[in-house]
PDB file of C-alpha atoms in Angstrom:
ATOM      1  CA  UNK A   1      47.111 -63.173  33.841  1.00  0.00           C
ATOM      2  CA  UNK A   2      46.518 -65.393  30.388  1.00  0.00           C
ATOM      3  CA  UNK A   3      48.690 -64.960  27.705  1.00  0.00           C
ATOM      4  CA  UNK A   4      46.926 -63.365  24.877  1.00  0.00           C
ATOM      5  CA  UNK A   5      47.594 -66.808  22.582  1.00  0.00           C
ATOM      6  CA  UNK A   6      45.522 -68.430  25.494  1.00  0.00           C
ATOM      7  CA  UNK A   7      42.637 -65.842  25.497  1.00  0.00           C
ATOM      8  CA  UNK A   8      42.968 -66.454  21.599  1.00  0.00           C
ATOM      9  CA  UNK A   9      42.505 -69.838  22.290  1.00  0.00           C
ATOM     10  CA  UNK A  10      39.786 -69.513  24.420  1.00  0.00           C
ATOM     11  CA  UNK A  11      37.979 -67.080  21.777  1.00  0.00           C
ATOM     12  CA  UNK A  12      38.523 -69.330  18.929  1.00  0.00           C
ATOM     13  CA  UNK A  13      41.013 -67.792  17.662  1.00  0.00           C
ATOM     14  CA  UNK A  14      43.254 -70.832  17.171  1.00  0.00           C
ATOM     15  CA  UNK A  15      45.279 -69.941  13.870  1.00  0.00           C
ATOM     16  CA  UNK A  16      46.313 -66.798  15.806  1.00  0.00           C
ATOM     17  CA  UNK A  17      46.909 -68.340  18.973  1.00  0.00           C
ATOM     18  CA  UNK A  18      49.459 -71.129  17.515  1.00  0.00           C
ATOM     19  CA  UNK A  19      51.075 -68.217  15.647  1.00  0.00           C
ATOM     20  CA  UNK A  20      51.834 -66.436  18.776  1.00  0.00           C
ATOM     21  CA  UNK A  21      52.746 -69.494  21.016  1.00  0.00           C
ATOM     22  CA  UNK A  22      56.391 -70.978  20.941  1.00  0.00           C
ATOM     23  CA  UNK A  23      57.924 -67.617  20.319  1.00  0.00           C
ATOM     24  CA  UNK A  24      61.430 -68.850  20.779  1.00  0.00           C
ATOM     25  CA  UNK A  25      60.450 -71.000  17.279  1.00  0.00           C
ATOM     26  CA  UNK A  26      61.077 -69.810  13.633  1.00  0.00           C
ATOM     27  CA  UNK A  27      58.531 -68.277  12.212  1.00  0.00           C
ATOM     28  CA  UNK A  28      57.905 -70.896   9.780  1.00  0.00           C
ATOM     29  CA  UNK A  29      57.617 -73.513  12.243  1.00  0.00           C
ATOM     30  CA  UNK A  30      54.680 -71.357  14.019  1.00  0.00           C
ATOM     31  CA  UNK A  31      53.493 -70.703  10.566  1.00  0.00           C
ATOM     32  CA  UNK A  32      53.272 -74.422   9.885  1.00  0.00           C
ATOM     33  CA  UNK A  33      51.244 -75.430  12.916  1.00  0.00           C
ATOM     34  CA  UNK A  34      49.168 -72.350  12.530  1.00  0.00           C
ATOM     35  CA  UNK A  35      48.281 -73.447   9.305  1.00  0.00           C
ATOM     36  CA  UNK A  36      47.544 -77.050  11.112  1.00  0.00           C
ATOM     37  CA  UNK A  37      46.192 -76.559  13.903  1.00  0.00           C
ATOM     38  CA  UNK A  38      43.513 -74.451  11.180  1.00  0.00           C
ATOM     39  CA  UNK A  39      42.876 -77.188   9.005  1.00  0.00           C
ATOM     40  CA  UNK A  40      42.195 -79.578  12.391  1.00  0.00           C
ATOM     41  CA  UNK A  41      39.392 -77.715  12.950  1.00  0.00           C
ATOM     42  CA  UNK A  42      38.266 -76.492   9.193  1.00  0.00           C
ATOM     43  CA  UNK A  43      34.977 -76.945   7.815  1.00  0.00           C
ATOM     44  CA  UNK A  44      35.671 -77.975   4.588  1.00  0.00           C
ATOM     45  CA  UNK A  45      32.846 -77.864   1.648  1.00  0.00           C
ATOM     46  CA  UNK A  46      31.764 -80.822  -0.037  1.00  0.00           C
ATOM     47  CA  UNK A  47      33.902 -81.178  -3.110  1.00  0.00           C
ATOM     48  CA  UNK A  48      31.983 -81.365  -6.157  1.00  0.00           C
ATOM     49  CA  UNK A  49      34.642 -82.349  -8.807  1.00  0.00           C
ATOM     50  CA  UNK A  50      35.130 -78.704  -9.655  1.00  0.00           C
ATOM     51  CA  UNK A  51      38.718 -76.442  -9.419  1.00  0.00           C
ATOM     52  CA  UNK A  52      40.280 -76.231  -6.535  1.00  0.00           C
ATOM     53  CA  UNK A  53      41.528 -72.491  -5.201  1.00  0.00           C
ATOM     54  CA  UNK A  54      43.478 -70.701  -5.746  1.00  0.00           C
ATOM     55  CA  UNK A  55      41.677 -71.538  -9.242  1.00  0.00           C
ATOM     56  CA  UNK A  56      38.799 -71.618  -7.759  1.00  0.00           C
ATOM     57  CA  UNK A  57      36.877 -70.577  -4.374  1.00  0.00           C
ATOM     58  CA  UNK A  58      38.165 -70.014  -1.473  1.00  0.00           C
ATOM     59  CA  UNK A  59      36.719 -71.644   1.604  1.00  0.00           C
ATOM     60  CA  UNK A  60      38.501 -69.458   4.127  1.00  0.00           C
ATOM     61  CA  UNK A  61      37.124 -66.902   3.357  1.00  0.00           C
ATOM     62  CA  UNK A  62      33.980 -68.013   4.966  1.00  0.00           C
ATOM     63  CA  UNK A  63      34.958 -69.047   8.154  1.00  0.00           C
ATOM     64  CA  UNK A  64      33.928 -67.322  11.597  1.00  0.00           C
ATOM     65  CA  UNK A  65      38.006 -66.389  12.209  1.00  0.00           C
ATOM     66  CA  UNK A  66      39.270 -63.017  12.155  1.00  0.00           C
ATOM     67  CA  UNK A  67      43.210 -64.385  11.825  1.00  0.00           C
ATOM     68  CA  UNK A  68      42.721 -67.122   8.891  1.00  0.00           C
ATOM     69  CA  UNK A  69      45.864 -68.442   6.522  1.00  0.00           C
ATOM     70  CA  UNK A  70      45.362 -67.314   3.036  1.00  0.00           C
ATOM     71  CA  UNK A  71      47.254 -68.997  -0.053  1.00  0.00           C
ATOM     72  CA  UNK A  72      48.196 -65.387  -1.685  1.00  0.00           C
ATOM     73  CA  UNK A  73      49.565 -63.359   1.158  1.00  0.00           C
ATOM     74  CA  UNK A  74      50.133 -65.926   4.333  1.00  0.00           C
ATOM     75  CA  UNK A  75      47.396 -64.956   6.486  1.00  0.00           C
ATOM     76  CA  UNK A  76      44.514 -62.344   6.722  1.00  0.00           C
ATOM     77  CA  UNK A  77      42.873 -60.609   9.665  1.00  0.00           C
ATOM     78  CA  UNK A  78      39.130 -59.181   9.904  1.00  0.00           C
ATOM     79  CA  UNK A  79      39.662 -56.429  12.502  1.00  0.00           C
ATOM     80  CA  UNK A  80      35.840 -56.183  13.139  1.00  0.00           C
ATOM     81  CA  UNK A  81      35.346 -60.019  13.636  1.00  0.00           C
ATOM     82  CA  UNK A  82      38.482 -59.873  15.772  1.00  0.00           C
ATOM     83  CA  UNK A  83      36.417 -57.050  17.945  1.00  0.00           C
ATOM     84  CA  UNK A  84      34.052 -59.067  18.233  1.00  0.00           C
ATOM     85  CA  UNK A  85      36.010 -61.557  20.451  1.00  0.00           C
ATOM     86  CA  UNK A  86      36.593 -58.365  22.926  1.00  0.00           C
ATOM     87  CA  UNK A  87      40.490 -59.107  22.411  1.00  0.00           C
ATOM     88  CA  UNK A  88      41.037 -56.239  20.594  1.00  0.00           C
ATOM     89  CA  UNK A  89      39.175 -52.982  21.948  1.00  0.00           C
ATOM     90  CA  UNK A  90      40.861 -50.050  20.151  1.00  0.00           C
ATOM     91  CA  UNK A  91      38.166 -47.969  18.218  1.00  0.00           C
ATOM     92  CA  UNK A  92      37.582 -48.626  13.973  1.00  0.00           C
ATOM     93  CA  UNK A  93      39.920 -47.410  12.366  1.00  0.00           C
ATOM     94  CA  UNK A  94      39.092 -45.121   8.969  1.00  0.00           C
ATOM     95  CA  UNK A  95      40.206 -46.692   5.806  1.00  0.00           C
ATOM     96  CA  UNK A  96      43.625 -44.906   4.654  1.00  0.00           C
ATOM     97  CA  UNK A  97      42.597 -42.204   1.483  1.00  0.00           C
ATOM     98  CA  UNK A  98      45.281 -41.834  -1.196  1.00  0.00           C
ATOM     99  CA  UNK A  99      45.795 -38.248  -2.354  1.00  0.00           C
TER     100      UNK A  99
END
């Protein structure tokens, strides 16, 4: 049987695959060649001379990835586009309502 970092691998997923491999690292060490391994494969805009994020847009935020680093809070993850790789097969789940 794969490991599920291989089958992330395999789906693309490769931030979330080097995150998960070498679990016997720190967790900034897999951080740090997460973030790598990312920007290996990144399609980066053109850059046009104007701000750079987190002043101004964020290129991430357009990639295909469901498991993507973000500046602000580490890393993000797009449940549905994850889904979509048939790794994770649990049913949507409703958006939490505050009372």
């Amino acid at each position: 049987m794969r490991s599920l970092a291989t089958q992330l691998r395999q789906a693309g997923e490769v931030y979330a695959a080097a995150l998960l491999e070498h679990p016997e690292r720190t967790p900034l060490w897999r951080y740090s060649r997460a973030t790598a391994d990312f920007f290996k494969g990144a399609s980066l805009p053109h850059y046009d001379g104007g701000r750079l994020y987190p002043c101004g847009p964020s290129f991430s935020a357009s990639t295909p990835l469901a498991v993507k680093p973000e500046f602000s809070f580490t890393w993000s993850l797009e449940t549905e586009k994850l889904r979509l790789t048939r790794l994770l097969q649990t049913p949507p789940v409703a958006a939490p309502t505050c009372a």
